[in-house]
PDB file of C-alpha atoms in Angstrom:
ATOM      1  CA  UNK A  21      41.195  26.775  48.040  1.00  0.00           C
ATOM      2  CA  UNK A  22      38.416  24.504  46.620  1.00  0.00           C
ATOM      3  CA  UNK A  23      35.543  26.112  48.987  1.00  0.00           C
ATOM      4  CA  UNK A  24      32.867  28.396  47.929  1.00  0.00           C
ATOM      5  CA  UNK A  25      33.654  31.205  50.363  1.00  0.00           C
ATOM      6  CA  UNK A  26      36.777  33.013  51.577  1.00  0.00           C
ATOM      7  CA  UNK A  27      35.747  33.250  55.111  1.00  0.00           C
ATOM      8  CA  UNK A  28      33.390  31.477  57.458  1.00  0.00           C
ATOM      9  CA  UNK A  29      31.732  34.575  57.937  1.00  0.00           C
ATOM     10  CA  UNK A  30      30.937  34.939  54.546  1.00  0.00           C
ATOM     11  CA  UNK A  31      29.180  31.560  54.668  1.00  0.00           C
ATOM     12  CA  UNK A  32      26.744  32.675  57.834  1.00  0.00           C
ATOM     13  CA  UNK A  33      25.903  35.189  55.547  1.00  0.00           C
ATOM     14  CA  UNK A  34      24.703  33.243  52.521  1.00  0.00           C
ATOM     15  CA  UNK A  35      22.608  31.194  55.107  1.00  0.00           C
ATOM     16  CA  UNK A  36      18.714  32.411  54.241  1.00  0.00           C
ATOM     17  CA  UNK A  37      17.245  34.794  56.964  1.00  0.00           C
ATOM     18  CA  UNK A  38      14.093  32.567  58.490  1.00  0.00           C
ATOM     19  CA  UNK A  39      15.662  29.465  56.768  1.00  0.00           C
ATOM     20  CA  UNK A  40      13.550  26.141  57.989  1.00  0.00           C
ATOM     21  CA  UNK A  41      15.874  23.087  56.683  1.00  0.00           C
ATOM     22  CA  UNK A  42      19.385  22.264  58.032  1.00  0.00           C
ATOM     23  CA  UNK A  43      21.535  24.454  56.280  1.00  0.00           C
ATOM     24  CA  UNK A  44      25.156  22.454  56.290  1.00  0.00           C
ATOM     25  CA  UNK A  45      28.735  24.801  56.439  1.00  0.00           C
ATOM     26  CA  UNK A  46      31.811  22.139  55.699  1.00  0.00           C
ATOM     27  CA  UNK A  47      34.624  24.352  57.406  1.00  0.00           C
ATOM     28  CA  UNK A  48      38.414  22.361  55.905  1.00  0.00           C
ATOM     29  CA  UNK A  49      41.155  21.669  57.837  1.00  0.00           C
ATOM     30  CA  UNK A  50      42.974  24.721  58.876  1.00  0.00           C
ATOM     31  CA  UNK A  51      43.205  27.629  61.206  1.00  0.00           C
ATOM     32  CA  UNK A  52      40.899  30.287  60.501  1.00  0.00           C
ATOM     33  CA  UNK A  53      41.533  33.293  62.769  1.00  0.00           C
ATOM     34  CA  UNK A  54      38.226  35.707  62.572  1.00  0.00           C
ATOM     35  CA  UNK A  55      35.364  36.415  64.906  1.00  0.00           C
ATOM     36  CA  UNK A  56      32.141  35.140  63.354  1.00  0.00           C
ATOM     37  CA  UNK A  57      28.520  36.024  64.267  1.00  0.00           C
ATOM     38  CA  UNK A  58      25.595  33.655  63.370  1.00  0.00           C
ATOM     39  CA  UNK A  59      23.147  36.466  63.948  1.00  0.00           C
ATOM     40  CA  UNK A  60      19.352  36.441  64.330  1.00  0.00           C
ATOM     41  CA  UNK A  61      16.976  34.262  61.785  1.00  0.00           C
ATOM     42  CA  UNK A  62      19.889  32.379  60.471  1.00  0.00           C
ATOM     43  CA  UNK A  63      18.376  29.125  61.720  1.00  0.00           C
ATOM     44  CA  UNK A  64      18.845  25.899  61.297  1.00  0.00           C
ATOM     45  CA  UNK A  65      22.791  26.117  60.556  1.00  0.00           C
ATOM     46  CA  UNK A  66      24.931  22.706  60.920  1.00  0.00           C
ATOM     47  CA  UNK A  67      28.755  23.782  60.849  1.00  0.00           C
ATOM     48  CA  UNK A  68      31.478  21.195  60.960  1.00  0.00           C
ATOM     49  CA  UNK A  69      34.781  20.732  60.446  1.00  0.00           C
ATOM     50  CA  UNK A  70      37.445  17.822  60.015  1.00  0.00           C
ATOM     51  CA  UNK A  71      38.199  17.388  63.940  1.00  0.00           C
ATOM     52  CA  UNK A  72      39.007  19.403  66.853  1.00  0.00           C
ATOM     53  CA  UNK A  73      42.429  19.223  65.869  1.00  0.00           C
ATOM     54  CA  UNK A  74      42.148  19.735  62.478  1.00  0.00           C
ATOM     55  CA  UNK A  75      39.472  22.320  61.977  1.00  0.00           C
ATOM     56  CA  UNK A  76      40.220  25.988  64.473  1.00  0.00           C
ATOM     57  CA  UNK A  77      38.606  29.000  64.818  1.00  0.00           C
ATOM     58  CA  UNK A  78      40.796  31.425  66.794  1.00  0.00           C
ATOM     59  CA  UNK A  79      40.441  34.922  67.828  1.00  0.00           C
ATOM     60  CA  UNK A  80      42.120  36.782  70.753  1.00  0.00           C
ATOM     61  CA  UNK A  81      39.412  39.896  71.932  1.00  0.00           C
ATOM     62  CA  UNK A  82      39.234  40.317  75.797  1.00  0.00           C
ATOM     63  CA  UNK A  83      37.957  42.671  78.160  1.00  0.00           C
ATOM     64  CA  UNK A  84      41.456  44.352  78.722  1.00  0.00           C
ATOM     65  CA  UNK A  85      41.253  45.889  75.193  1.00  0.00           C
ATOM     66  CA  UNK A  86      37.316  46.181  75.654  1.00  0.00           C
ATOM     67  CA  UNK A  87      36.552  47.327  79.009  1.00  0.00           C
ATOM     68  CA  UNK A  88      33.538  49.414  78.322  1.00  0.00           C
ATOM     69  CA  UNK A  89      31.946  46.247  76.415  1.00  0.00           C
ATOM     70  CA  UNK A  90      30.700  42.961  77.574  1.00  0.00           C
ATOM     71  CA  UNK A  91      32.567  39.860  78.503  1.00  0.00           C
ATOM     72  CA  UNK A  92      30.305  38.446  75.615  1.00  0.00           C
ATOM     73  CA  UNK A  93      31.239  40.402  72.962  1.00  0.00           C
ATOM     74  CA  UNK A  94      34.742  38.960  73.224  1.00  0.00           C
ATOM     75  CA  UNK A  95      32.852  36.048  71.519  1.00  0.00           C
ATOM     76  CA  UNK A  96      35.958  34.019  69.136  1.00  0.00           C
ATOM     77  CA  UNK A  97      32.194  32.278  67.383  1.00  0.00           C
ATOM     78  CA  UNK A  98      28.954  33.856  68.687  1.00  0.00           C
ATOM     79  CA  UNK A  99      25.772  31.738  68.024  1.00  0.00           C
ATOM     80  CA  UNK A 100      21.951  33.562  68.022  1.00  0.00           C
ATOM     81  CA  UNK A 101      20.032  32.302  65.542  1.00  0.00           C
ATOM     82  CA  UNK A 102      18.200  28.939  67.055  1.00  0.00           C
ATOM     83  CA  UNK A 103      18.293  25.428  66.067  1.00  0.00           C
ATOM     84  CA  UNK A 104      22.226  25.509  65.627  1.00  0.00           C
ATOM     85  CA  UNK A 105      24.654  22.633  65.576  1.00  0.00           C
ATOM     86  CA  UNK A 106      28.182  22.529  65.319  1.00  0.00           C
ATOM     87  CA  UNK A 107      30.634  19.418  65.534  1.00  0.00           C
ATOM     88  CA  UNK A 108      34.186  18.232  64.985  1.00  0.00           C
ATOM     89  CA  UNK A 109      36.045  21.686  65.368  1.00  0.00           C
ATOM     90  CA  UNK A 110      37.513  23.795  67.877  1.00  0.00           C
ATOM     91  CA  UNK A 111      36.625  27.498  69.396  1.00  0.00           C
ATOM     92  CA  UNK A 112      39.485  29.242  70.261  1.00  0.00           C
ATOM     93  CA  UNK A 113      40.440  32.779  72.365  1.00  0.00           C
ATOM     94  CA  UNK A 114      43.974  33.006  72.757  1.00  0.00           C
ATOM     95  CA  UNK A 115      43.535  36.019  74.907  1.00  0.00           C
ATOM     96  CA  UNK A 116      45.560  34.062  78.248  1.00  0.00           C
ATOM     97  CA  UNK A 117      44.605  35.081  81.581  1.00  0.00           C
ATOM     98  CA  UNK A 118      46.657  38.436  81.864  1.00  0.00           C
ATOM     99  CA  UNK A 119      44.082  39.784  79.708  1.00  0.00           C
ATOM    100  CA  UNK A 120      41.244  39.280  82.139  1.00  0.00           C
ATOM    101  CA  UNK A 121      38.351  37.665  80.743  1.00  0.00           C
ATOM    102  CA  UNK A 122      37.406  36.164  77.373  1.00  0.00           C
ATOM    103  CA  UNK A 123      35.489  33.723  75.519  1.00  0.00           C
ATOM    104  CA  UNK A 124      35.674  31.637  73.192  1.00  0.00           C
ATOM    105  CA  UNK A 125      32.173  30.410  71.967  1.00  0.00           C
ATOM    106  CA  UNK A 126      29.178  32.308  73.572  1.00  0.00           C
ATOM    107  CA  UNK A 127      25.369  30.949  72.393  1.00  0.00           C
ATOM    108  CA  UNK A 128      22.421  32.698  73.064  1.00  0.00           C
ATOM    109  CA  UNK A 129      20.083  30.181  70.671  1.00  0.00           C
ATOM    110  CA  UNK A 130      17.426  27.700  71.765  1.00  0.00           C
ATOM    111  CA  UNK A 131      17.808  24.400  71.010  1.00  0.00           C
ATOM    112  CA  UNK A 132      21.624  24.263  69.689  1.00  0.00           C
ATOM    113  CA  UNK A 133      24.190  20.691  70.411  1.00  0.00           C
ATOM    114  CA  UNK A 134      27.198  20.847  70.239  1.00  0.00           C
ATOM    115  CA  UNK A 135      29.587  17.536  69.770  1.00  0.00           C
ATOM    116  CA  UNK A 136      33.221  17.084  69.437  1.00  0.00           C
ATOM    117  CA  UNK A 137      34.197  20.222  69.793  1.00  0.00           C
ATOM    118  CA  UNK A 138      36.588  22.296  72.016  1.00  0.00           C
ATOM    119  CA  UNK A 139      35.355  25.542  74.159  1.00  0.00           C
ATOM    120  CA  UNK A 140      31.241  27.876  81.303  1.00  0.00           C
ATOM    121  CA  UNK A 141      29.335  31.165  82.382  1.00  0.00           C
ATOM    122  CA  UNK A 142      26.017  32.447  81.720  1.00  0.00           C
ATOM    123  CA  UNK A 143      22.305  31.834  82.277  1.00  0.00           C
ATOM    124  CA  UNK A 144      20.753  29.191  80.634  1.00  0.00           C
ATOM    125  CA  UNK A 145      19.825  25.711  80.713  1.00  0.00           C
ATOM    126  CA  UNK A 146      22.334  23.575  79.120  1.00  0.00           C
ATOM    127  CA  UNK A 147      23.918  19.952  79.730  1.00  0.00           C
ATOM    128  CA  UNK A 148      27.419  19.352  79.230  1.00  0.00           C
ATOM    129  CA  UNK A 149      27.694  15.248  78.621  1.00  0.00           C
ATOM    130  CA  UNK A 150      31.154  12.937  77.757  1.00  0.00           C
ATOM    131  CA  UNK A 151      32.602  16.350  77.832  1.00  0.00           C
ATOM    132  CA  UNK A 152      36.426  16.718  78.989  1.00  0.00           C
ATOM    133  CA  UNK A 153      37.334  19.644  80.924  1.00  0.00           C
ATOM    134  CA  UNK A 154      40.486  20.907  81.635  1.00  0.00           C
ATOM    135  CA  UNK A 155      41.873  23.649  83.554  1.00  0.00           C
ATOM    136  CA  UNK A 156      44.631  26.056  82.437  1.00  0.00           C
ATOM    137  CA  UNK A 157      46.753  27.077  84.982  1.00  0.00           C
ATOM    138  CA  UNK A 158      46.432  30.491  86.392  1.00  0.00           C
ATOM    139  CA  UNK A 159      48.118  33.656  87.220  1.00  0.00           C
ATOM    140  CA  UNK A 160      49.699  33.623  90.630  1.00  0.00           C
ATOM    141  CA  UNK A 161      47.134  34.476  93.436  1.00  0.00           C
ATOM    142  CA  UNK A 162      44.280  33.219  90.847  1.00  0.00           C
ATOM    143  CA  UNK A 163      42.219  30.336  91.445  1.00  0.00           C
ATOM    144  CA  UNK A 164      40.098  28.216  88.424  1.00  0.00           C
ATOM    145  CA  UNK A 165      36.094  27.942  88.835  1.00  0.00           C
ATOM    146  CA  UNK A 166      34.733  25.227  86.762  1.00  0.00           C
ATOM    147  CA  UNK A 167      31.084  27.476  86.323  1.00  0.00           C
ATOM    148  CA  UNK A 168      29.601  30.504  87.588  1.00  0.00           C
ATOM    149  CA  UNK A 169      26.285  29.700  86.518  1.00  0.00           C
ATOM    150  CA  UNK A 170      23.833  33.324  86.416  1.00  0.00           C
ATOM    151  CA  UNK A 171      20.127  32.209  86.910  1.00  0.00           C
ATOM    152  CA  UNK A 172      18.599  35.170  88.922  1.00  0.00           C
ATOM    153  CA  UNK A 173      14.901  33.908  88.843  1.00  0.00           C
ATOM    154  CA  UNK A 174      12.732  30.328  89.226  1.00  0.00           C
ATOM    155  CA  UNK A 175      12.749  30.202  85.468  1.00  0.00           C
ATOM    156  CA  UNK A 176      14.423  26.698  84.074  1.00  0.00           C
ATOM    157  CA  UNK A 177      17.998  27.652  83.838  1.00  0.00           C
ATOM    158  CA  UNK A 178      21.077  25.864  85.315  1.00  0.00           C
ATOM    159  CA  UNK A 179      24.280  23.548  83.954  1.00  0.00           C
ATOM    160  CA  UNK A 180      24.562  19.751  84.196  1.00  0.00           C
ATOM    161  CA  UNK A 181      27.906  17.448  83.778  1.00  0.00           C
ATOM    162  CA  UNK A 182      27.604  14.371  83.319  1.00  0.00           C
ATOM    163  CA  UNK A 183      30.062  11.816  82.187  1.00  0.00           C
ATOM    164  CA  UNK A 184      32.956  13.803  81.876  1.00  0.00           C
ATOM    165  CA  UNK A 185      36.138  14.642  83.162  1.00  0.00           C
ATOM    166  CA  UNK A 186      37.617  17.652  85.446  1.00  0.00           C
ATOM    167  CA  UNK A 187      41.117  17.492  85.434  1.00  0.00           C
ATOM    168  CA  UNK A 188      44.284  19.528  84.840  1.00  0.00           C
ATOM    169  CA  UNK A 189      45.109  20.784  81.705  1.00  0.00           C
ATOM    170  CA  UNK A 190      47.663  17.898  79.958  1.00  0.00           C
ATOM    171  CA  UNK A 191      51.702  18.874  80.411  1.00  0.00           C
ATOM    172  CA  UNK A 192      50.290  21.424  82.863  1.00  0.00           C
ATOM    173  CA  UNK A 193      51.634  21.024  86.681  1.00  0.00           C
ATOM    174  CA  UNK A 194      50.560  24.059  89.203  1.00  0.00           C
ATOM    175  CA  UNK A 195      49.356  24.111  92.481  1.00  0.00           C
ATOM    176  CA  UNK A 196      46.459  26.667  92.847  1.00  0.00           C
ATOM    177  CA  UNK A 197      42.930  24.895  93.836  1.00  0.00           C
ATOM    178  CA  UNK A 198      39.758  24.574  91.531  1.00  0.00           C
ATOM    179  CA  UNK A 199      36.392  24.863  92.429  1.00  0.00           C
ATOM    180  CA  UNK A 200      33.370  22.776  90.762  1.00  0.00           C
ATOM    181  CA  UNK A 201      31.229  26.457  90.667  1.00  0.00           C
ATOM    182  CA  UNK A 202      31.308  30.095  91.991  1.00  0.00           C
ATOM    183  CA  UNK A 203      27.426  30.685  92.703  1.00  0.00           C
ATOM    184  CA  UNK A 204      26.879  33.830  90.093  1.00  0.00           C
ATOM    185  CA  UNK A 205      23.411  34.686  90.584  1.00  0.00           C
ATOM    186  CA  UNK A 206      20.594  34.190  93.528  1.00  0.00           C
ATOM    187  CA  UNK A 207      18.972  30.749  91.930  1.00  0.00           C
ATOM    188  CA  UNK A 208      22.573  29.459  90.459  1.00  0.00           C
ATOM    189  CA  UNK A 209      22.423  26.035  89.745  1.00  0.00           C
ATOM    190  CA  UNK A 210      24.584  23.425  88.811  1.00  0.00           C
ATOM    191  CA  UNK A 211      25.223  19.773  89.481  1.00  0.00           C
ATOM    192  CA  UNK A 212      27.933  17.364  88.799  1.00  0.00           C
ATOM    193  CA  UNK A 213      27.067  13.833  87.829  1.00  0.00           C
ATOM    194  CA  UNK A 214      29.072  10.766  87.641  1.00  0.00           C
ATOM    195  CA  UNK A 215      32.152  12.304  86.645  1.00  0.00           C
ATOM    196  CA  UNK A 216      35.761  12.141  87.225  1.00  0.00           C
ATOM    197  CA  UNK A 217      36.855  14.950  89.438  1.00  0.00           C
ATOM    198  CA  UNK A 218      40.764  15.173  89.193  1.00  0.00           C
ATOM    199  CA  UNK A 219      42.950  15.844  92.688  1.00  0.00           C
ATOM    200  CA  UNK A 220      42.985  20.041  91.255  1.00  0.00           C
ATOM    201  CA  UNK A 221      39.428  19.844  92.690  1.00  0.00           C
ATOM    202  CA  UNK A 222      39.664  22.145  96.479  1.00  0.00           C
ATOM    203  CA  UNK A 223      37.796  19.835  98.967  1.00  0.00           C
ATOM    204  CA  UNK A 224      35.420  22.381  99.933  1.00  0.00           C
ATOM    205  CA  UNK A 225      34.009  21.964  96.236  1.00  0.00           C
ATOM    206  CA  UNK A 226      32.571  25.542  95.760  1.00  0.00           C
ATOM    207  CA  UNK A 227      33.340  29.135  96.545  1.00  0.00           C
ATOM    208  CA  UNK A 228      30.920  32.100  96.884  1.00  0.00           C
ATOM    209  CA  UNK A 229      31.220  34.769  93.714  1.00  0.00           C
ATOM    210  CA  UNK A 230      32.978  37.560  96.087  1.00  0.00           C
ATOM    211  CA  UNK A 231      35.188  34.531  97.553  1.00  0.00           C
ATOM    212  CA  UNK A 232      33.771  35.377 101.052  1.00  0.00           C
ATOM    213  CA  UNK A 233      33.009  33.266 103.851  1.00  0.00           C
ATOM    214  CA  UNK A 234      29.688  34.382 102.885  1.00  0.00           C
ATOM    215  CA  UNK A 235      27.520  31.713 101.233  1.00  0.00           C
ATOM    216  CA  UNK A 236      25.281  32.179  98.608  1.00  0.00           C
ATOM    217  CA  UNK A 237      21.647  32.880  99.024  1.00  0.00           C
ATOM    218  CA  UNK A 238      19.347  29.585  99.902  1.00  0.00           C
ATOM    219  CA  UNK A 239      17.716  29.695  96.579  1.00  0.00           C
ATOM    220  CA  UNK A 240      20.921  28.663  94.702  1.00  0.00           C
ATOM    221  CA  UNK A 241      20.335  24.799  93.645  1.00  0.00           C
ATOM    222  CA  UNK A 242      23.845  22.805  93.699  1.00  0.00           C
ATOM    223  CA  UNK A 243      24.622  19.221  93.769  1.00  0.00           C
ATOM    224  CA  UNK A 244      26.531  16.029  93.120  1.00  0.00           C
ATOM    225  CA  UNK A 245      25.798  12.705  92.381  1.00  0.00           C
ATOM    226  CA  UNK A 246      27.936   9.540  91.538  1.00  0.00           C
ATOM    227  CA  UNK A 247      31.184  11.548  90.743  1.00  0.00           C
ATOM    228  CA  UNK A 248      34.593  10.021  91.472  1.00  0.00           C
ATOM    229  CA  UNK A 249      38.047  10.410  91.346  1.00  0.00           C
ATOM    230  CA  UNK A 250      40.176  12.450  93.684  1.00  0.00           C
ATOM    231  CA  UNK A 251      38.542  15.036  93.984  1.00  0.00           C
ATOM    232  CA  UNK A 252      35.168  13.568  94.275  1.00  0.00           C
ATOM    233  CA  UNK A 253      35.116  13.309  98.184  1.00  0.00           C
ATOM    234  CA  UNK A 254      32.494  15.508  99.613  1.00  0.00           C
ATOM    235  CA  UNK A 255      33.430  14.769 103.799  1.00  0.00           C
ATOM    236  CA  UNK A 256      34.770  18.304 103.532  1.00  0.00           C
ATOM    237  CA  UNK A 257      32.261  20.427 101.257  1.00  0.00           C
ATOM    238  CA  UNK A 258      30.665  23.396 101.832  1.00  0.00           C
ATOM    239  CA  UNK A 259      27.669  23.730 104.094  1.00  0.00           C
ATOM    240  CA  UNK A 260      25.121  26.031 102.135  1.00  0.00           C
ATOM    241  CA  UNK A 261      21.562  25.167 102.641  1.00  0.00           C
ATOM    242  CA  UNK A 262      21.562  25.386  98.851  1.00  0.00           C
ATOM    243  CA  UNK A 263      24.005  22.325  98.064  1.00  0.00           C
ATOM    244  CA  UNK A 264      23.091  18.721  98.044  1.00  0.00           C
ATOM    245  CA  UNK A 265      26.787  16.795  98.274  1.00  0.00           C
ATOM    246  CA  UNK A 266      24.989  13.246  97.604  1.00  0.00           C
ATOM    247  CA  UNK A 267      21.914  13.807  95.374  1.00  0.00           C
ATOM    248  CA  UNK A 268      19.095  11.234  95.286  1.00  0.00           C
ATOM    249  CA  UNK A 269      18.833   9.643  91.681  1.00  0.00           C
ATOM    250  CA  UNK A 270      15.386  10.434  91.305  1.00  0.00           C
ATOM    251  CA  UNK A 271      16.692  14.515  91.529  1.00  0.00           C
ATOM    252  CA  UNK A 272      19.409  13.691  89.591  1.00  0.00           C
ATOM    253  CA  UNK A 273      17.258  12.084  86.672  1.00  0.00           C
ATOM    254  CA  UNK A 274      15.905  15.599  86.239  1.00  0.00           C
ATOM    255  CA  UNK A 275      19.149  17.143  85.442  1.00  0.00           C
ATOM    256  CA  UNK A 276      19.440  14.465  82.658  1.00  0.00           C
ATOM    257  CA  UNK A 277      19.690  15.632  78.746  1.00  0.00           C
ATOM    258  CA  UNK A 278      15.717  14.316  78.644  1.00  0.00           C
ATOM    259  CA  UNK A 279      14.809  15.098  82.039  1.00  0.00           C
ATOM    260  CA  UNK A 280      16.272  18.703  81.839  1.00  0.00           C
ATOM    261  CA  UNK A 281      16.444  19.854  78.125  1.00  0.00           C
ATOM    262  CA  UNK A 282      14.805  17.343  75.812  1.00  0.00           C
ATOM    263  CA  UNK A 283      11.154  17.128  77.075  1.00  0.00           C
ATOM    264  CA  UNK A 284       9.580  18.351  73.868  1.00  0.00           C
ATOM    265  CA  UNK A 285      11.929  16.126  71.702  1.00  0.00           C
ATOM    266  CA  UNK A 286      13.768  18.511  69.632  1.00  0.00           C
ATOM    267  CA  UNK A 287      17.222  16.723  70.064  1.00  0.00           C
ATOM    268  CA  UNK A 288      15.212  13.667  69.147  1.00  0.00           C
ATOM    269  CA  UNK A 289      15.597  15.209  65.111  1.00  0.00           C
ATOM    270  CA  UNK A 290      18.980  17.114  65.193  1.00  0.00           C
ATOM    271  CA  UNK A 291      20.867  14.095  64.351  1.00  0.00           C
ATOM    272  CA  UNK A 292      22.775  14.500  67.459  1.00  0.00           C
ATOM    273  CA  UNK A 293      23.752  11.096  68.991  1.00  0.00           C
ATOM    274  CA  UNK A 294      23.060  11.352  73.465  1.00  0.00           C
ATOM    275  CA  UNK A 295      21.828   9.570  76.265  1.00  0.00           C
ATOM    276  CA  UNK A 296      19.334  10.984  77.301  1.00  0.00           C
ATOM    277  CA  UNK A 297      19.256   9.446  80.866  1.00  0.00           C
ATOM    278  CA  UNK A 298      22.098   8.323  83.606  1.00  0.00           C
TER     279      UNK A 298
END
């Protein structure tokens, strides 16, 4: 083709170690199956692509091949150099679910957006806003967890959605329940805001990580606010002293992109469009 490099990978690399000014990567239309690592120092990247449609990156590693390794390292695009953007393409791991898990983008940089894009586990604090997920259906006996969010201490870590959508996969009919989060860690939390919660949604809402009738320590932080849709009724929830089924606004404003992730204003020069409140 027209590009400069062969690979996307070989366009990370070219990216200068310590670099301080937006470094743009203009990924063309196409499917590009590799497994690309934005390592360490390489700050400051912007890659893009010409839609989610348009513009793949596809890779198929799981932990059935890798047992010994980490569910991260099954990474399709694997982000940890800081200040990282990426927009208008789509991370892909065509691994299925017989393969146990797999991932498709996994981030361990501060201060990265994402925005139009395709790919939730891990511990961190992140908001997911206008975002639509869907659920794939799953092997028999299987159920789908929206999160399993991992915070183990008081430190600021946890998920927010807000103004999205929960549904089904499209063309995909199955009856097996979904749950809105599966507690991972002792201070897990998450919280749904004004989103559409499709009828896949159990009406108990959550499920301990063992799937137990034990609940998850008190120190987990879960909670809804404003949601709607089918699933969105919370008569039936769980009872853990750690969820809040109808959170006040002024504790939802804190799990807002300003309130939770944007107090120091670095989204405020990324170029990245968001509302920042409810």
């Amino acid at each position: 083709g027209s590009g400069d490099f062969k690979t996307i990978s070989e366009a990370v690399a070219s990216v200068p170690n310590n670099n301080k000014i937006r470094f743009n990567i203009f990924v063309k239309e196409g499917v590009y199956y590799e497994n690309v690592l934005v390592p360490k120092k390489k700050d400051n990247v912007l890659i893009y692509g010409e839609g989610m449609a348009n513009t793949v990156i596809s890779s198929n590693l799981s932990r059935l091949e890798f047992p010994k390794s980490t569910t991260a390292a099954t990474a399709t695009f694997s982000v940890f150099a800081d200040n990282f953007i990426a927009r208008d393409i789509k991370f892909v791991n065509t691994a299925g679910p017989e393969k146990f898990q797999a991932v498709a983008f996994h981030s361990k940089s501060n201060h990265s957006a994402m925005f139009r894009l395709d790919f939730i586990f891990g511990n961190a604090a992140a908001v997911f806003d206008m975002c639509s997920i869907r659920a794939r259906k799953p092997l028999m006996q299987q159920v789908v967890t929206v999160t399993a969010q991992g915070a183990d201490n008081q430190e600021k870590s946890g998920f927010s959605i807000i103004r999205s959508k929960i549904l089904r996969f499209e063309d995909e009919e199955f009856t097996a329940v979904a749950y809105l989060g599966r507690p991972w860690k002792s201070h897990a939390t998450v919280v749904i805001m004004e989103t559409e919660l499709g009828s896949l949604i159990d009406p108990k809402g959550w499920v301990a990580w063992n799937s137990s009738a034990d609940p998850p320590p008190p120190t987990v932080n879960l909670g809804e606010f404003r949601n709607y849709g089918p699933g969105s009724d919370v008569r039936n929830r769980v009872t853990w002293v750690g969820y809040n089924p109808v959170m006040a606004e002024e504790d939802a404003q804190r799990f807002t992109i300003d309130g939770f992730i944007n107090k120091l204003g670095w989204l405020n020069v990324s170029c990245v469009p968001y509302n920042g409140s409810l």
